[in-house]
Amino acid sequence: MTDIDHLRTHLLAATEAAASLDALEVVRVEALGKQGRVTHLLKTLGAMTPDERLANGPAIHALREAVTAAVTARKAHLEQVALDAQLASEALDMTLPVDAPPRGTIHPVSQVMDEMAEIFADLGFAVATGPEIEDDWHNFSALNIPETHPARAMQDTFYLAGDHEPPMVLRTHTSPVQIRTMMTQEPPIRIIAPGRVYRSDWDATHTPMFHQIEGLVIDRGITMGHLKWTLETFLKAYFERDDIVLRLRPSYFPFTEPSAEVDVGWTTVDGKRRLGGDEGWMELLGSGMVHPKVIAACGLDPDEWQGFAFGVGVDRLAMLKYGMDDLRPFFEGDVRWLRHYGFSALDVPTLSGGVGVQ
């Protein structure tokens, strides 16, 4: 307990002393990052006895809440100070004539979703959508995710406040769209489910809200071979390269069996990694054969119907194709970033004209 008190004093003092947002981010990562000191303490709870957990758990959780609140308050203060300084130093003469009307751009996420819809439409897939606020059954239970699975924990999932039965969450993936489709549509089924999803995470490659697209095929006689061909065909069309090479590695997802992580090959060109070839491998998406329990939960006979599913982050695909190295600017609304990476409204992706025109 003494060590926890000392750590609390140190982190709160470091937070208060942070003179810039960059300095504050260093403190946040030190405390709450994946390798942070508070995060490490939280991980030790699993190895404690019930009595030790009862004695130490409240103090460790209180430490996390105190540091989180202090970082949030300090960030708001520093942002306000920066804004006040900016307002004091900048001036805009509203009487000046406008040289040209402002031009809007298509956000890269919207562009990539259109590109993917165009490619999958050519493969016979329809676009399906569903609610972003989901119940626990559609988001977890129907997908064979047990109640003890870490994804259900409060630190990973945004639960809605109030007494809801079943519990309501901001969907953590677009898989509930697959469940709703299988329950309302007769097979055969070929859909993609793009949309916003929510998880409690924030760093250069993760945000609390991001975009995902999942695919589902349900039919008779479906095999892993159909899955690999579909993904290979899609990625070759999306990256507009014929030398895309895939590697499927055995993995585990509760809703697929067997499951596979899909890696895409890369080579080094002028000192930089470029997709294509097989000099090295980059993990890109998850996939697998739909678990028989999931098929049965949707009222279908798994002995008659089989299928495959896959999921990939739309934002990650945009970063790989168009050269962004940080996910956070996607959601900051900086017009300079949008002018640089955005697309003209007339650049409609087509298979004949090119899905990646910019």
PDB file of C-alpha atoms in Angstrom, residues 85-295:
ATOM      1  CA  ALA A  85      -2.530  31.833 -26.911  1.00  0.00           C
ATOM      2  CA  GLN A  86      -3.578  31.084 -30.473  1.00  0.00           C
ATOM      3  CA  LEU A  87      -6.584  33.380 -30.296  1.00  0.00           C
ATOM      4  CA  ALA A  88      -4.430  36.150 -28.875  1.00  0.00           C
ATOM      5  CA  SER A  89      -1.860  35.859 -31.668  1.00  0.00           C
ATOM      6  CA  GLU A  90      -4.131  35.374 -34.684  1.00  0.00           C
ATOM      7  CA  ALA A  91      -6.476  37.803 -36.352  1.00  0.00           C
ATOM      8  CA  LEU A  92      -8.820  37.397 -39.295  1.00  0.00           C
ATOM      9  CA  ASP A  93     -10.002  40.341 -41.345  1.00  0.00           C
ATOM     10  CA  MET A  94     -13.569  39.429 -42.288  1.00  0.00           C
ATOM     11  CA  THR A  95     -13.675  42.270 -44.855  1.00  0.00           C
ATOM     12  CA  LEU A  96     -11.037  40.709 -47.093  1.00  0.00           C
ATOM     13  CA  PRO A  97     -12.371  39.270 -50.368  1.00  0.00           C
ATOM     14  CA  VAL A  98     -12.381  35.517 -50.828  1.00  0.00           C
ATOM     15  CA  ASP A  99      -9.924  34.444 -53.509  1.00  0.00           C
ATOM     16  CA  ALA A 100     -11.689  31.152 -54.182  1.00  0.00           C
ATOM     17  CA  PRO A 101     -14.563  29.209 -52.649  1.00  0.00           C
ATOM     18  CA  PRO A 102     -13.476  26.581 -50.127  1.00  0.00           C
ATOM     19  CA  ARG A 103     -13.244  23.099 -51.537  1.00  0.00           C
ATOM     20  CA  GLY A 104     -14.365  20.068 -49.576  1.00  0.00           C
ATOM     21  CA  THR A 105     -12.726  16.675 -49.915  1.00  0.00           C
ATOM     22  CA  ILE A 106     -13.800  13.082 -49.458  1.00  0.00           C
ATOM     23  CA  HIS A 107     -12.312  11.639 -46.266  1.00  0.00           C
ATOM     24  CA  PRO A 108      -9.921   8.708 -46.887  1.00  0.00           C
ATOM     25  CA  VAL A 109     -12.127   6.408 -44.766  1.00  0.00           C
ATOM     26  CA  SER A 110     -15.166   7.170 -46.926  1.00  0.00           C
ATOM     27  CA  GLN A 111     -13.088   6.716 -50.063  1.00  0.00           C
ATOM     28  CA  VAL A 112     -11.714   3.353 -48.950  1.00  0.00           C
ATOM     29  CA  MET A 113     -15.184   2.116 -47.976  1.00  0.00           C
ATOM     30  CA  ASP A 114     -16.389   3.020 -51.470  1.00  0.00           C
ATOM     31  CA  GLU A 115     -13.395   1.262 -53.009  1.00  0.00           C
ATOM     32  CA  MET A 116     -14.062  -1.905 -50.997  1.00  0.00           C
ATOM     33  CA  ALA A 117     -17.793  -1.869 -51.770  1.00  0.00           C
ATOM     34  CA  GLU A 118     -16.980  -1.546 -55.481  1.00  0.00           C
ATOM     35  CA  ILE A 119     -14.601  -4.518 -55.393  1.00  0.00           C
ATOM     36  CA  PHE A 120     -16.861  -6.797 -53.366  1.00  0.00           C
ATOM     37  CA  ALA A 121     -19.906  -5.879 -55.442  1.00  0.00           C
ATOM     38  CA  ASP A 122     -18.016  -7.260 -58.433  1.00  0.00           C
ATOM     39  CA  LEU A 123     -17.566 -10.498 -56.424  1.00  0.00           C
ATOM     40  CA  GLY A 124     -21.308 -10.754 -55.745  1.00  0.00           C
ATOM     41  CA  PHE A 125     -21.421  -9.318 -52.220  1.00  0.00           C
ATOM     42  CA  ALA A 126     -24.160  -7.013 -50.925  1.00  0.00           C
ATOM     43  CA  VAL A 127     -23.628  -4.286 -48.299  1.00  0.00           C
ATOM     44  CA  ALA A 128     -25.383  -4.870 -44.959  1.00  0.00           C
ATOM     45  CA  THR A 129     -25.714  -2.465 -42.033  1.00  0.00           C
ATOM     46  CA  GLY A 130     -26.911  -2.627 -38.443  1.00  0.00           C
ATOM     47  CA  PRO A 131     -27.230  -0.573 -35.237  1.00  0.00           C
ATOM     48  CA  GLU A 132     -24.123   0.792 -33.524  1.00  0.00           C
ATOM     49  CA  ILE A 133     -25.735   0.312 -30.092  1.00  0.00           C
ATOM     50  CA  GLU A 134     -26.084  -3.436 -29.645  1.00  0.00           C
ATOM     51  CA  ASP A 135     -27.333  -5.804 -26.972  1.00  0.00           C
ATOM     52  CA  ASP A 136     -24.987  -8.240 -25.279  1.00  0.00           C
ATOM     53  CA  TRP A 137     -26.477 -11.253 -27.080  1.00  0.00           C
ATOM     54  CA  HIS A 138     -25.888 -10.011 -30.634  1.00  0.00           C
ATOM     55  CA  ASN A 139     -22.458  -8.541 -29.819  1.00  0.00           C
ATOM     56  CA  PHE A 140     -21.068 -11.430 -27.750  1.00  0.00           C
ATOM     57  CA  SER A 141     -23.219 -14.473 -26.912  1.00  0.00           C
ATOM     58  CA  ALA A 142     -24.448 -15.283 -30.435  1.00  0.00           C
ATOM     59  CA  LEU A 143     -20.825 -15.157 -31.584  1.00  0.00           C
ATOM     60  CA  ASN A 144     -19.781 -17.894 -29.126  1.00  0.00           C
ATOM     61  CA  ILE A 145     -17.910 -15.377 -26.943  1.00  0.00           C
ATOM     62  CA  PRO A 146     -18.121 -16.665 -23.330  1.00  0.00           C
ATOM     63  CA  GLU A 147     -18.971 -14.440 -20.388  1.00  0.00           C
ATOM     64  CA  THR A 148     -15.380 -14.783 -19.104  1.00  0.00           C
ATOM     65  CA  HIS A 149     -13.832 -13.500 -22.345  1.00  0.00           C
ATOM     66  CA  PRO A 150     -11.597 -10.392 -21.861  1.00  0.00           C
ATOM     67  CA  ALA A 151     -13.486  -8.509 -24.607  1.00  0.00           C
ATOM     68  CA  ARG A 152     -16.467  -8.239 -22.248  1.00  0.00           C
ATOM     69  CA  ALA A 153     -14.416  -6.422 -19.587  1.00  0.00           C
ATOM     70  CA  MET A 154     -15.218  -2.787 -18.848  1.00  0.00           C
ATOM     71  CA  GLN A 155     -11.719  -1.660 -19.883  1.00  0.00           C
ATOM     72  CA  ASP A 156     -12.262  -3.024 -23.413  1.00  0.00           C
ATOM     73  CA  THR A 157     -15.957  -2.393 -24.090  1.00  0.00           C
ATOM     74  CA  PHE A 158     -18.147   0.698 -23.704  1.00  0.00           C
ATOM     75  CA  TYR A 159     -21.262  -0.332 -21.754  1.00  0.00           C
ATOM     76  CA  LEU A 160     -24.298   1.939 -21.664  1.00  0.00           C
ATOM     77  CA  ALA A 161     -25.230   3.274 -18.239  1.00  0.00           C
ATOM     78  CA  GLY A 162     -28.483   2.138 -16.660  1.00  0.00           C
ATOM     79  CA  ASP A 163     -30.211  -1.134 -15.920  1.00  0.00           C
ATOM     80  CA  HIS A 164     -30.513  -2.770 -19.330  1.00  0.00           C
ATOM     81  CA  GLU A 165     -31.457  -6.400 -19.743  1.00  0.00           C
ATOM     82  CA  PRO A 166     -29.653  -7.673 -21.659  1.00  0.00           C
ATOM     83  CA  PRO A 167     -26.756  -5.207 -21.209  1.00  0.00           C
ATOM     84  CA  MET A 168     -26.323  -2.681 -24.029  1.00  0.00           C
ATOM     85  CA  VAL A 169     -22.939  -1.814 -25.532  1.00  0.00           C
ATOM     86  CA  LEU A 170     -21.391   0.245 -28.279  1.00  0.00           C
ATOM     87  CA  ARG A 171     -20.649  -2.541 -30.733  1.00  0.00           C
ATOM     88  CA  THR A 172     -17.040  -3.732 -30.631  1.00  0.00           C
ATOM     89  CA  HIS A 173     -17.157  -5.119 -34.186  1.00  0.00           C
ATOM     90  CA  THR A 174     -19.592  -5.306 -37.085  1.00  0.00           C
ATOM     91  CA  SER A 175     -20.114  -9.043 -36.489  1.00  0.00           C
ATOM     92  CA  PRO A 176     -23.622  -8.416 -35.037  1.00  0.00           C
ATOM     93  CA  VAL A 177     -24.611  -7.406 -38.575  1.00  0.00           C
ATOM     94  CA  GLN A 178     -23.667 -10.933 -39.655  1.00  0.00           C
ATOM     95  CA  ILE A 179     -25.851 -12.392 -36.904  1.00  0.00           C
ATOM     96  CA  ARG A 180     -28.843 -10.219 -37.823  1.00  0.00           C
ATOM     97  CA  THR A 181     -28.426 -11.101 -41.506  1.00  0.00           C
ATOM     98  CA  MET A 182     -28.292 -14.855 -40.871  1.00  0.00           C
ATOM     99  CA  MET A 183     -31.402 -14.601 -38.681  1.00  0.00           C
ATOM    100  CA  THR A 184     -33.460 -12.674 -41.242  1.00  0.00           C
ATOM    101  CA  GLN A 185     -32.167 -13.798 -44.636  1.00  0.00           C
ATOM    102  CA  GLU A 186     -32.307 -17.237 -46.201  1.00  0.00           C
ATOM    103  CA  PRO A 187     -28.962 -18.651 -47.417  1.00  0.00           C
ATOM    104  CA  PRO A 188     -27.010 -18.408 -49.599  1.00  0.00           C
ATOM    105  CA  ILE A 189     -25.600 -15.202 -48.082  1.00  0.00           C
ATOM    106  CA  ARG A 190     -22.788 -13.010 -49.353  1.00  0.00           C
ATOM    107  CA  ILE A 191     -22.425  -9.706 -47.524  1.00  0.00           C
ATOM    108  CA  ILE A 192     -19.902  -7.165 -46.337  1.00  0.00           C
ATOM    109  CA  ALA A 193     -20.650  -5.151 -43.201  1.00  0.00           C
ATOM    110  CA  PRO A 194     -18.761  -1.831 -43.039  1.00  0.00           C
ATOM    111  CA  GLY A 195     -19.232   0.661 -40.236  1.00  0.00           C
ATOM    112  CA  ARG A 196     -18.059   2.354 -37.046  1.00  0.00           C
ATOM    113  CA  VAL A 197     -17.057   0.249 -34.035  1.00  0.00           C
ATOM    114  CA  TYR A 198     -15.924   1.179 -30.532  1.00  0.00           C
ATOM    115  CA  ARG A 199     -13.248  -0.103 -28.156  1.00  0.00           C
ATOM    116  CA  SER A 200     -11.474   1.478 -25.218  1.00  0.00           C
ATOM    117  CA  ASP A 201      -8.043   2.154 -26.746  1.00  0.00           C
ATOM    118  CA  TRP A 202      -6.021   5.196 -27.852  1.00  0.00           C
ATOM    119  CA  ASP A 203      -2.533   5.408 -29.385  1.00  0.00           C
ATOM    120  CA  ALA A 204      -0.886   5.930 -32.780  1.00  0.00           C
ATOM    121  CA  THR A 205      -2.598   2.864 -34.255  1.00  0.00           C
ATOM    122  CA  HIS A 206      -5.767   2.617 -32.111  1.00  0.00           C
ATOM    123  CA  THR A 207      -8.665   4.973 -31.422  1.00  0.00           C
ATOM    124  CA  PRO A 208     -11.816   4.548 -29.274  1.00  0.00           C
ATOM    125  CA  MET A 209     -13.908   4.759 -32.437  1.00  0.00           C
ATOM    126  CA  PHE A 210     -12.668   3.288 -35.691  1.00  0.00           C
ATOM    127  CA  HIS A 211     -13.990   1.694 -38.866  1.00  0.00           C
ATOM    128  CA  GLN A 212     -14.185  -1.967 -39.694  1.00  0.00           C
ATOM    129  CA  ILE A 213     -15.439  -4.055 -42.564  1.00  0.00           C
ATOM    130  CA  GLU A 214     -16.373  -7.695 -42.192  1.00  0.00           C
ATOM    131  CA  GLY A 215     -17.362 -10.207 -44.809  1.00  0.00           C
ATOM    132  CA  LEU A 216     -19.623 -13.253 -44.540  1.00  0.00           C
ATOM    133  CA  VAL A 217     -20.433 -16.085 -46.912  1.00  0.00           C
ATOM    134  CA  ILE A 218     -22.942 -18.811 -46.006  1.00  0.00           C
ATOM    135  CA  ASP A 219     -23.659 -21.550 -48.529  1.00  0.00           C
ATOM    136  CA  ARG A 220     -23.305 -25.279 -49.062  1.00  0.00           C
ATOM    137  CA  GLY A 221     -19.844 -26.773 -49.518  1.00  0.00           C
ATOM    138  CA  ILE A 222     -17.863 -23.655 -48.518  1.00  0.00           C
ATOM    139  CA  THR A 223     -14.175 -24.296 -47.709  1.00  0.00           C
ATOM    140  CA  MET A 224     -11.040 -22.435 -46.631  1.00  0.00           C
ATOM    141  CA  GLY A 225     -10.053 -22.430 -50.294  1.00  0.00           C
ATOM    142  CA  HIS A 226     -12.977 -20.140 -51.089  1.00  0.00           C
ATOM    143  CA  LEU A 227     -11.888 -17.853 -48.235  1.00  0.00           C
ATOM    144  CA  LYS A 228      -8.285 -17.589 -49.415  1.00  0.00           C
ATOM    145  CA  TRP A 229      -9.287 -16.935 -53.031  1.00  0.00           C
ATOM    146  CA  THR A 230     -11.744 -14.219 -51.990  1.00  0.00           C
ATOM    147  CA  LEU A 231      -9.206 -12.395 -49.812  1.00  0.00           C
ATOM    148  CA  GLU A 232      -6.447 -12.709 -52.396  1.00  0.00           C
ATOM    149  CA  THR A 233      -8.705 -11.386 -55.164  1.00  0.00           C
ATOM    150  CA  PHE A 234      -9.886  -8.496 -53.010  1.00  0.00           C
ATOM    151  CA  LEU A 235      -6.410  -7.414 -51.865  1.00  0.00           C
ATOM    152  CA  LYS A 236      -4.962  -7.569 -55.387  1.00  0.00           C
ATOM    153  CA  ALA A 237      -7.782  -5.325 -56.628  1.00  0.00           C
ATOM    154  CA  TYR A 238      -7.587  -2.969 -53.642  1.00  0.00           C
ATOM    155  CA  PHE A 239      -3.815  -2.427 -53.714  1.00  0.00           C
ATOM    156  CA  GLU A 240      -3.842  -2.662 -57.530  1.00  0.00           C
ATOM    157  CA  ARG A 241      -0.939  -5.113 -57.558  1.00  0.00           C
ATOM    158  CA  ASP A 242      -0.751  -8.598 -59.017  1.00  0.00           C
ATOM    159  CA  ASP A 243       2.166  -9.671 -56.806  1.00  0.00           C
ATOM    160  CA  ILE A 244       0.196  -9.686 -53.520  1.00  0.00           C
ATOM    161  CA  VAL A 245       1.050 -12.871 -51.616  1.00  0.00           C
ATOM    162  CA  LEU A 246      -0.949 -14.125 -48.613  1.00  0.00           C
ATOM    163  CA  ARG A 247       0.022 -16.372 -45.727  1.00  0.00           C
ATOM    164  CA  LEU A 248      -2.627 -17.874 -43.449  1.00  0.00           C
ATOM    165  CA  ARG A 249      -1.490 -18.655 -39.903  1.00  0.00           C
ATOM    166  CA  PRO A 250      -3.537 -20.763 -37.459  1.00  0.00           C
ATOM    167  CA  SER A 251      -5.143 -18.594 -34.790  1.00  0.00           C
ATOM    168  CA  TYR A 252      -8.122 -18.539 -32.430  1.00  0.00           C
ATOM    169  CA  PHE A 253     -11.364 -16.571 -32.576  1.00  0.00           C
ATOM    170  CA  PRO A 254     -14.446 -17.734 -30.646  1.00  0.00           C
ATOM    171  CA  PHE A 255     -16.713 -17.280 -33.671  1.00  0.00           C
ATOM    172  CA  THR A 256     -14.662 -19.197 -36.273  1.00  0.00           C
ATOM    173  CA  GLU A 257     -13.203 -22.706 -36.385  1.00  0.00           C
ATOM    174  CA  PRO A 258     -10.666 -23.142 -37.842  1.00  0.00           C
ATOM    175  CA  SER A 259      -9.394 -19.555 -37.544  1.00  0.00           C
ATOM    176  CA  ALA A 260      -6.530 -17.878 -39.373  1.00  0.00           C
ATOM    177  CA  GLU A 261      -4.589 -14.642 -39.189  1.00  0.00           C
ATOM    178  CA  VAL A 262      -3.899 -13.386 -42.704  1.00  0.00           C
ATOM    179  CA  ASP A 263      -0.457 -11.936 -43.423  1.00  0.00           C
ATOM    180  CA  VAL A 264       0.434 -10.047 -46.596  1.00  0.00           C
ATOM    181  CA  GLY A 265       3.937 -10.175 -48.041  1.00  0.00           C
ATOM    182  CA  TRP A 266       6.198  -7.150 -48.511  1.00  0.00           C
ATOM    183  CA  THR A 267       9.548  -6.321 -50.085  1.00  0.00           C
ATOM    184  CA  THR A 268      12.054  -3.529 -49.536  1.00  0.00           C
ATOM    185  CA  VAL A 269      12.215  -0.889 -52.293  1.00  0.00           C
ATOM    186  CA  ASP A 270      14.593   2.084 -51.901  1.00  0.00           C
ATOM    187  CA  GLY A 271      14.893   1.357 -48.210  1.00  0.00           C
ATOM    188  CA  LYS A 272      11.123   1.307 -47.635  1.00  0.00           C
ATOM    189  CA  ARG A 273       8.701  -1.551 -47.264  1.00  0.00           C
ATOM    190  CA  ARG A 274       6.257  -2.001 -50.118  1.00  0.00           C
ATOM    191  CA  LEU A 275       3.428  -4.525 -50.265  1.00  0.00           C
ATOM    192  CA  GLY A 276       4.036  -7.354 -52.711  1.00  0.00           C
ATOM    193  CA  GLY A 277       6.452 -10.258 -52.765  1.00  0.00           C
ATOM    194  CA  ASP A 278       7.457 -12.349 -49.770  1.00  0.00           C
ATOM    195  CA  GLU A 279      10.597 -10.806 -48.288  1.00  0.00           C
ATOM    196  CA  GLY A 280       8.680 -10.290 -45.037  1.00  0.00           C
ATOM    197  CA  TRP A 281       5.172 -10.581 -43.673  1.00  0.00           C
ATOM    198  CA  MET A 282       2.702  -8.094 -42.185  1.00  0.00           C
ATOM    199  CA  GLU A 283      -0.399  -9.161 -40.250  1.00  0.00           C
ATOM    200  CA  LEU A 284      -3.436  -7.590 -41.924  1.00  0.00           C
ATOM    201  CA  LEU A 285      -6.732  -9.232 -40.979  1.00  0.00           C
ATOM    202  CA  GLY A 286      -8.470 -12.099 -39.196  1.00  0.00           C
ATOM    203  CA  SER A 287     -10.582 -14.796 -40.793  1.00  0.00           C
ATOM    204  CA  GLY A 288     -11.884 -18.333 -40.527  1.00  0.00           C
ATOM    205  CA  MET A 289     -14.735 -20.744 -41.097  1.00  0.00           C
ATOM    206  CA  VAL A 290     -17.902 -19.695 -39.262  1.00  0.00           C
ATOM    207  CA  HIS A 291     -18.188 -21.729 -36.055  1.00  0.00           C
ATOM    208  CA  PRO A 292     -21.046 -24.286 -36.132  1.00  0.00           C
ATOM    209  CA  LYS A 293     -22.313 -22.851 -32.829  1.00  0.00           C
ATOM    210  CA  VAL A 294     -22.705 -19.433 -34.446  1.00  0.00           C
ATOM    211  CA  ILE A 295     -24.604 -20.918 -37.390  1.00  0.00           C
TER     212      ILE A 295
END
